[in-house]
PDB file of C-alpha atoms in Angstrom:
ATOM      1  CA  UNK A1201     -66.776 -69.216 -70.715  1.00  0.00           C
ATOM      2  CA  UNK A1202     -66.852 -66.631 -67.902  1.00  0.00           C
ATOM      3  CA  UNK A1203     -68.857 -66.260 -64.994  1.00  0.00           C
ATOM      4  CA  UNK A1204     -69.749 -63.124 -63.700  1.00  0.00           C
ATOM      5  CA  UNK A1205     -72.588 -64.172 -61.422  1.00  0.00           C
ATOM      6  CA  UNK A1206     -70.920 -65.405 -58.453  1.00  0.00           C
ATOM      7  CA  UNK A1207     -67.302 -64.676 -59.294  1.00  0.00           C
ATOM      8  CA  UNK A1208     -64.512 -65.164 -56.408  1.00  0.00           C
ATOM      9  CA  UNK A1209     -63.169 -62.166 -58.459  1.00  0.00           C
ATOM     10  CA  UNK A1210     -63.187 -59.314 -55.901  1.00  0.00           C
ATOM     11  CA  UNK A1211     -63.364 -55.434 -57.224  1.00  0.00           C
ATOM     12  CA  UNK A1212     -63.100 -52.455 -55.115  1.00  0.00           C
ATOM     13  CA  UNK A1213     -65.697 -50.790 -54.980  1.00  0.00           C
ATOM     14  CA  UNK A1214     -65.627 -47.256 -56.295  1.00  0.00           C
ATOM     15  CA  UNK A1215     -65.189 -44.279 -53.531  1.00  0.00           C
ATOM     16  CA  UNK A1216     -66.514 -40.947 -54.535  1.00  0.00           C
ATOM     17  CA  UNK A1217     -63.677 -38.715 -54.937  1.00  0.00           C
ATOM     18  CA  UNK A1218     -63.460 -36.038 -51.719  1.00  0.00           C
ATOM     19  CA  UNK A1219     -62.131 -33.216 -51.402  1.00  0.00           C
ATOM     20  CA  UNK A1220     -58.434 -32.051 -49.450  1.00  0.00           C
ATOM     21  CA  UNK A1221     -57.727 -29.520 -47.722  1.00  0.00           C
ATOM     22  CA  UNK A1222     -54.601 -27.845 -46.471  1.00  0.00           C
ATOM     23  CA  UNK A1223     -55.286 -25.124 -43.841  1.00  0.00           C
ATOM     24  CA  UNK A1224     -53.267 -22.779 -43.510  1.00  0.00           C
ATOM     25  CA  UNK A1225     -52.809 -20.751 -40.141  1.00  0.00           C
ATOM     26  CA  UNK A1226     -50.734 -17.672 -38.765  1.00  0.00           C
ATOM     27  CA  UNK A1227     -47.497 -18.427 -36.487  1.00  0.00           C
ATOM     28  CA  UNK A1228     -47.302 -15.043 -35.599  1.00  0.00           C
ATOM     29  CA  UNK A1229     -48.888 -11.636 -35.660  1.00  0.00           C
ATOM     30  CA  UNK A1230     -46.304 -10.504 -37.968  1.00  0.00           C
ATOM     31  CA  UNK A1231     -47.792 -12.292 -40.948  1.00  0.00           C
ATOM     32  CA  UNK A1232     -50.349  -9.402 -41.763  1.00  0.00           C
ATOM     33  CA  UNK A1233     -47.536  -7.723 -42.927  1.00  0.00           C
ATOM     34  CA  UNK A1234     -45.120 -10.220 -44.697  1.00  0.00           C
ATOM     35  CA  UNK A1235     -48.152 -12.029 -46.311  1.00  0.00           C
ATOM     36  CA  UNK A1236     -48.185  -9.543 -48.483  1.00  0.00           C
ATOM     37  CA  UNK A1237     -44.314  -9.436 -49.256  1.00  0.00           C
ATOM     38  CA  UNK A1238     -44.391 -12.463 -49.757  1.00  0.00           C
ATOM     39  CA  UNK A1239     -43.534 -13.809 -46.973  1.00  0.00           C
ATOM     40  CA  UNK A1240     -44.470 -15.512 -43.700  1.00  0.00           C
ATOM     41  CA  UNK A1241     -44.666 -18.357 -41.298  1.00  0.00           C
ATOM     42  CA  UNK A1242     -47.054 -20.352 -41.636  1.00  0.00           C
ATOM     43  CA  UNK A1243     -48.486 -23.936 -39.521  1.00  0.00           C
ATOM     44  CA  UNK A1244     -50.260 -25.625 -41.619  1.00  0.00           C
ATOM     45  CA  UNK A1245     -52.678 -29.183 -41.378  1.00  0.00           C
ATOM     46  CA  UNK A1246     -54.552 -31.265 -43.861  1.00  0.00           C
ATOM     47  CA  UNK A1247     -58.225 -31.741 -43.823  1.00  0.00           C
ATOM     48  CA  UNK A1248     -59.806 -34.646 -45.142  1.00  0.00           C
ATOM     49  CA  UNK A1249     -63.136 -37.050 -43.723  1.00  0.00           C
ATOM     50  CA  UNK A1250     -63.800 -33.713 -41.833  1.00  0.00           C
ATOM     51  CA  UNK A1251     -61.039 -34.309 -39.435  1.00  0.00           C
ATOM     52  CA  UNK A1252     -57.717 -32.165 -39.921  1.00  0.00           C
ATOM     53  CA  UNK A1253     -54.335 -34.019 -39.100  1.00  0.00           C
ATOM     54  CA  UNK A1254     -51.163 -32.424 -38.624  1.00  0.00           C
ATOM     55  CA  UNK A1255     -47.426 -32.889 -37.098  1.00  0.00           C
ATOM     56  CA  UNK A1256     -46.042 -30.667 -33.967  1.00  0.00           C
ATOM     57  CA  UNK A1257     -43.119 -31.117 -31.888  1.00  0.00           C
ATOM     58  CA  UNK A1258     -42.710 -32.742 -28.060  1.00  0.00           C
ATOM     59  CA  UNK A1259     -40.070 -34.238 -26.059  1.00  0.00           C
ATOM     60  CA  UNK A1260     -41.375 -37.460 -26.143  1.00  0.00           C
ATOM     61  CA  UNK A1261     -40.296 -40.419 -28.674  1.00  0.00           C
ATOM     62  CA  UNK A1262     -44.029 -40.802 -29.714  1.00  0.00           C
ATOM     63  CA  UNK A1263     -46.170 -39.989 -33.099  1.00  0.00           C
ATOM     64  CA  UNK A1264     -46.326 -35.719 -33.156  1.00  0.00           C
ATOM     65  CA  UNK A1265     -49.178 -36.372 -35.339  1.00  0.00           C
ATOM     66  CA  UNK A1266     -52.681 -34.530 -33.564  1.00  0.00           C
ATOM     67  CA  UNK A1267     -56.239 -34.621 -34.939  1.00  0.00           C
ATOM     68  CA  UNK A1268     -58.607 -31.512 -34.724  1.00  0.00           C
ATOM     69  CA  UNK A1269     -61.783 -30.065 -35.597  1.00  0.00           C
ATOM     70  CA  UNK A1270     -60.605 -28.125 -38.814  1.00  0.00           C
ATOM     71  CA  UNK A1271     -59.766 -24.620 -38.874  1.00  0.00           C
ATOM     72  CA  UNK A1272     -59.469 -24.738 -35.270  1.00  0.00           C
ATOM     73  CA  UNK A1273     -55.637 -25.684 -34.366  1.00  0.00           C
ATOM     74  CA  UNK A1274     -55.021 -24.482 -30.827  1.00  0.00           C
ATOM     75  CA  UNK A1275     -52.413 -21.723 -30.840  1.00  0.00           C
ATOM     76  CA  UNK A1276     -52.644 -20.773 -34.013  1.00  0.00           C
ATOM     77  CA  UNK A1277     -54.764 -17.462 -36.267  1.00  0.00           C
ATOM     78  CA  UNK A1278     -56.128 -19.476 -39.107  1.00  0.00           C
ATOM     79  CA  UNK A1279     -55.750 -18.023 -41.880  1.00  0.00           C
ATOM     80  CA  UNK A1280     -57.230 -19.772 -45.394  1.00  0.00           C
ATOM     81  CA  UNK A1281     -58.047 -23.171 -46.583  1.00  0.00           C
ATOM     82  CA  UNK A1282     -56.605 -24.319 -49.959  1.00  0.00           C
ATOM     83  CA  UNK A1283     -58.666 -27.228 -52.310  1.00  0.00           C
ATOM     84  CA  UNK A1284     -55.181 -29.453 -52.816  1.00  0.00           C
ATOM     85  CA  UNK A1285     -57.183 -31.799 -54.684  1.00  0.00           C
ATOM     86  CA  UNK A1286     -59.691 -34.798 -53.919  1.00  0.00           C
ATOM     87  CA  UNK A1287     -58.699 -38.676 -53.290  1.00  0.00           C
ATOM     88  CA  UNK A1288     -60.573 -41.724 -53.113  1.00  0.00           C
ATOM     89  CA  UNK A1289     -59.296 -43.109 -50.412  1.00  0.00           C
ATOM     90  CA  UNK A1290     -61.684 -43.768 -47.509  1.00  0.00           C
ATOM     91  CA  UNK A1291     -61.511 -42.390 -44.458  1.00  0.00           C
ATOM     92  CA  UNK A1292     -60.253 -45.827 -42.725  1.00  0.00           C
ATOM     93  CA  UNK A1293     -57.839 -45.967 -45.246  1.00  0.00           C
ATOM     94  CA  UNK A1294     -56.650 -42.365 -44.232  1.00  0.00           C
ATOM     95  CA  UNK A1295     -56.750 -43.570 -40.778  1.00  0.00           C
ATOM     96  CA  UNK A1296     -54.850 -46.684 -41.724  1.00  0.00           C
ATOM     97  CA  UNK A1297     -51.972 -44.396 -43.088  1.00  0.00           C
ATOM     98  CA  UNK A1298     -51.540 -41.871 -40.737  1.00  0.00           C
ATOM     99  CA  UNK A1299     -51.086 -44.372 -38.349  1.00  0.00           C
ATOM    100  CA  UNK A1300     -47.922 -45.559 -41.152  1.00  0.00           C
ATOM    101  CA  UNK A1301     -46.782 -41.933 -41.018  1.00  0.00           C
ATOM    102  CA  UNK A1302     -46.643 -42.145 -37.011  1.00  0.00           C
ATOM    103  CA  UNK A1303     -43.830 -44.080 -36.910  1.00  0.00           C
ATOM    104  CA  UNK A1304     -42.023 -41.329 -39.254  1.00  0.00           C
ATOM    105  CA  UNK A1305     -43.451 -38.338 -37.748  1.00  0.00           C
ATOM    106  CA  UNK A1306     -42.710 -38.977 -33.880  1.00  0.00           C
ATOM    107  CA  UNK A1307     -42.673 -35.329 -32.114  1.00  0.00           C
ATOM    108  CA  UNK A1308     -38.936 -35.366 -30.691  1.00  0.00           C
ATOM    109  CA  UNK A1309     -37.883 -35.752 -34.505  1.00  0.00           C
ATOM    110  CA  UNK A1310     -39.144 -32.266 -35.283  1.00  0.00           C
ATOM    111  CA  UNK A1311     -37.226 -29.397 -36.866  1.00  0.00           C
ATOM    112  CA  UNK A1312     -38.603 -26.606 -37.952  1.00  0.00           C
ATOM    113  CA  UNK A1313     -36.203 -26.260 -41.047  1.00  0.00           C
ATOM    114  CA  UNK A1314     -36.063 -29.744 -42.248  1.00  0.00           C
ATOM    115  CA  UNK A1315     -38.979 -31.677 -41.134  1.00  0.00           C
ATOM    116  CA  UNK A1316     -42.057 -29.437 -40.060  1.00  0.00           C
ATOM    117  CA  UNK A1317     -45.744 -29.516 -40.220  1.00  0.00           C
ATOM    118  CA  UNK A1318     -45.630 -28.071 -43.648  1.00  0.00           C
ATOM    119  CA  UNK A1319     -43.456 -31.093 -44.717  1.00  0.00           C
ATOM    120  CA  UNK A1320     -45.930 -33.454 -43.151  1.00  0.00           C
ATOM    121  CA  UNK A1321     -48.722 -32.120 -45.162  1.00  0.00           C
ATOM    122  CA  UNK A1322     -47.484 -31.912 -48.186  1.00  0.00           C
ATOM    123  CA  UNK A1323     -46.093 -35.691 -48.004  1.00  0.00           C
ATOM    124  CA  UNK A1324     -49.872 -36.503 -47.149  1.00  0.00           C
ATOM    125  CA  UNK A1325     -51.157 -34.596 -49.818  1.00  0.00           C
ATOM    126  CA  UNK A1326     -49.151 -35.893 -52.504  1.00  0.00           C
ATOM    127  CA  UNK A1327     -50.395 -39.149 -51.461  1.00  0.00           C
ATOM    128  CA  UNK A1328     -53.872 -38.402 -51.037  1.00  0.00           C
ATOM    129  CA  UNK A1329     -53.973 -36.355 -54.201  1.00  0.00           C
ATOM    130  CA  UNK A1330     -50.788 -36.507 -56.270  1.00  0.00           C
ATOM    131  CA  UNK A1331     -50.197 -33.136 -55.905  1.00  0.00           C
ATOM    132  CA  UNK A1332     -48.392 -31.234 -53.362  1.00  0.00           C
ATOM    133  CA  UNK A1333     -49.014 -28.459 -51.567  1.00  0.00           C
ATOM    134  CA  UNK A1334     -48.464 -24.775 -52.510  1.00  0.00           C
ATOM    135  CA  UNK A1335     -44.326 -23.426 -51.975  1.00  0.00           C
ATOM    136  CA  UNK A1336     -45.588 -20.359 -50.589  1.00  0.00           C
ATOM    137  CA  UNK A1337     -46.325 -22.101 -47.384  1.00  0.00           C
ATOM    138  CA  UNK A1338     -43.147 -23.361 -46.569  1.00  0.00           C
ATOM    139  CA  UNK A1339     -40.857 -20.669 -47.979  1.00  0.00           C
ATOM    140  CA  UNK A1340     -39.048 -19.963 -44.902  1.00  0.00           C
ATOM    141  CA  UNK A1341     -37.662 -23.235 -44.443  1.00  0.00           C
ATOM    142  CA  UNK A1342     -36.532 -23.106 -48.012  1.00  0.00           C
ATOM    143  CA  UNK A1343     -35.023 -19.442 -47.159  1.00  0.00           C
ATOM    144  CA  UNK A1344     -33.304 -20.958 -44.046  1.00  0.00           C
ATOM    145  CA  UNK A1345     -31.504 -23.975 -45.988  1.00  0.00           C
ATOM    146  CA  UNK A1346     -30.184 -21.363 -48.573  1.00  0.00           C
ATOM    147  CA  UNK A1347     -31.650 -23.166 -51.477  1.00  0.00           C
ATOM    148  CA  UNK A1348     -31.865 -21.475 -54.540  1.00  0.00           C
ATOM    149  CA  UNK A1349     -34.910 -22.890 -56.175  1.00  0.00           C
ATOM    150  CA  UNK A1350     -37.465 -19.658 -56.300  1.00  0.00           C
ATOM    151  CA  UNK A1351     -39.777 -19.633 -59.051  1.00  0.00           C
ATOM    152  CA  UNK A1352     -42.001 -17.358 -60.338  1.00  0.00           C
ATOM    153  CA  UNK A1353     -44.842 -19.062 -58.807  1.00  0.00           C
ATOM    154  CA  UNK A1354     -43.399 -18.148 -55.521  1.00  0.00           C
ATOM    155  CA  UNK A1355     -44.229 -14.800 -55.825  1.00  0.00           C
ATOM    156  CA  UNK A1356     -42.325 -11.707 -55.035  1.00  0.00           C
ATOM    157  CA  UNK A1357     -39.320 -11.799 -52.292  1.00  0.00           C
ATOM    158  CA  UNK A1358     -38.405  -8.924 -50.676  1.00  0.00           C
ATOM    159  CA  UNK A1359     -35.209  -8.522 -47.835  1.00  0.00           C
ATOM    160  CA  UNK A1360     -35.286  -5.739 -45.367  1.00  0.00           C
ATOM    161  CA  UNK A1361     -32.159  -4.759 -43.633  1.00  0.00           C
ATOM    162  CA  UNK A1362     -31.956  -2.006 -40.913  1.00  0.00           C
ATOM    163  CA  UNK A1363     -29.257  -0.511 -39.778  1.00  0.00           C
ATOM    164  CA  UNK A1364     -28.570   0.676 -36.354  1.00  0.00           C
ATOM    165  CA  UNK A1365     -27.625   4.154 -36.145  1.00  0.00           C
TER     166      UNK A1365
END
């Protein structure tokens, strides 16, 4: 016979799904041009809870990973926000993992090819949402490393050379 009524079974109770954000900003004025090319560079942070986390580099052996009101990075031109997807985790539990990620993401481990803000986010938002976020944003690091892995989804590519003369 089972027992509902004052079961020791514990359930979780059910978090409405929220949305995720990835916001994207402007490194540099020269974006209103290469946007459009198809290319760019690009800062990016993930918003979630209404509080936007994201990774930057210091000298120091500590987390790089800052909170801010979203859309609002110092430094940066924002640019758009992008619906990754929604999660159900609650916002202690977000807390709870960022401060996981700290350890990982410490601001003297920084590089801007390898392991950048754009990086960070999209390892948060393939855990937060199982899906990452969109190539676009961190094509130039993929450019840099000389990988070969462009797809159509990418959008166009376009090299300029100039020649002095």
């Amino acid at each position: 016979m089972l027992c509902w009524k004052g079961s020791s079974v514990r359930r979780k109770e059910k978090t409405a799904l929220l949305p995720v954000y990835l916001n994207v900003y402007d490194l540099t004025p020269m974006n209103a041009y290469g946007y459009w090319l198809g290319l760019g560079v690009f800062h990016s942070g993930v918003e979630v809870h209404g509080v936007e986390y994201a990774f930057g580099a210091h000298e120091a052996p500590s987390t790089g990973i800052f909170e801010v009101e979203p859309k609002k990075c110092p430094g940066f031109t924002f640019r758009k926000s992008i619906l990754v997807g929604k999660t159900d985790m609650a916002a202690k539990e977000v807390r709870v993992f960022m401060e996981k990620l700290a350890e990982e993401y410490r601001g003297n481990k920084y590089n801007l090819i390898s392991r950048n803000c754009n990086h960070f986010c999209n390892e948060v938002c393939v855990k937060l949402t199982q899906k990452p976020i969109p190539r676009w944003v961190n094509r130039l690091a993929r450019l840099d490393q000389g990988k070969k892995e462009f797809r159509r989804d990418d959008g166009p590519i376009y090299f300029f050379v100039f020649f002095d003369t």
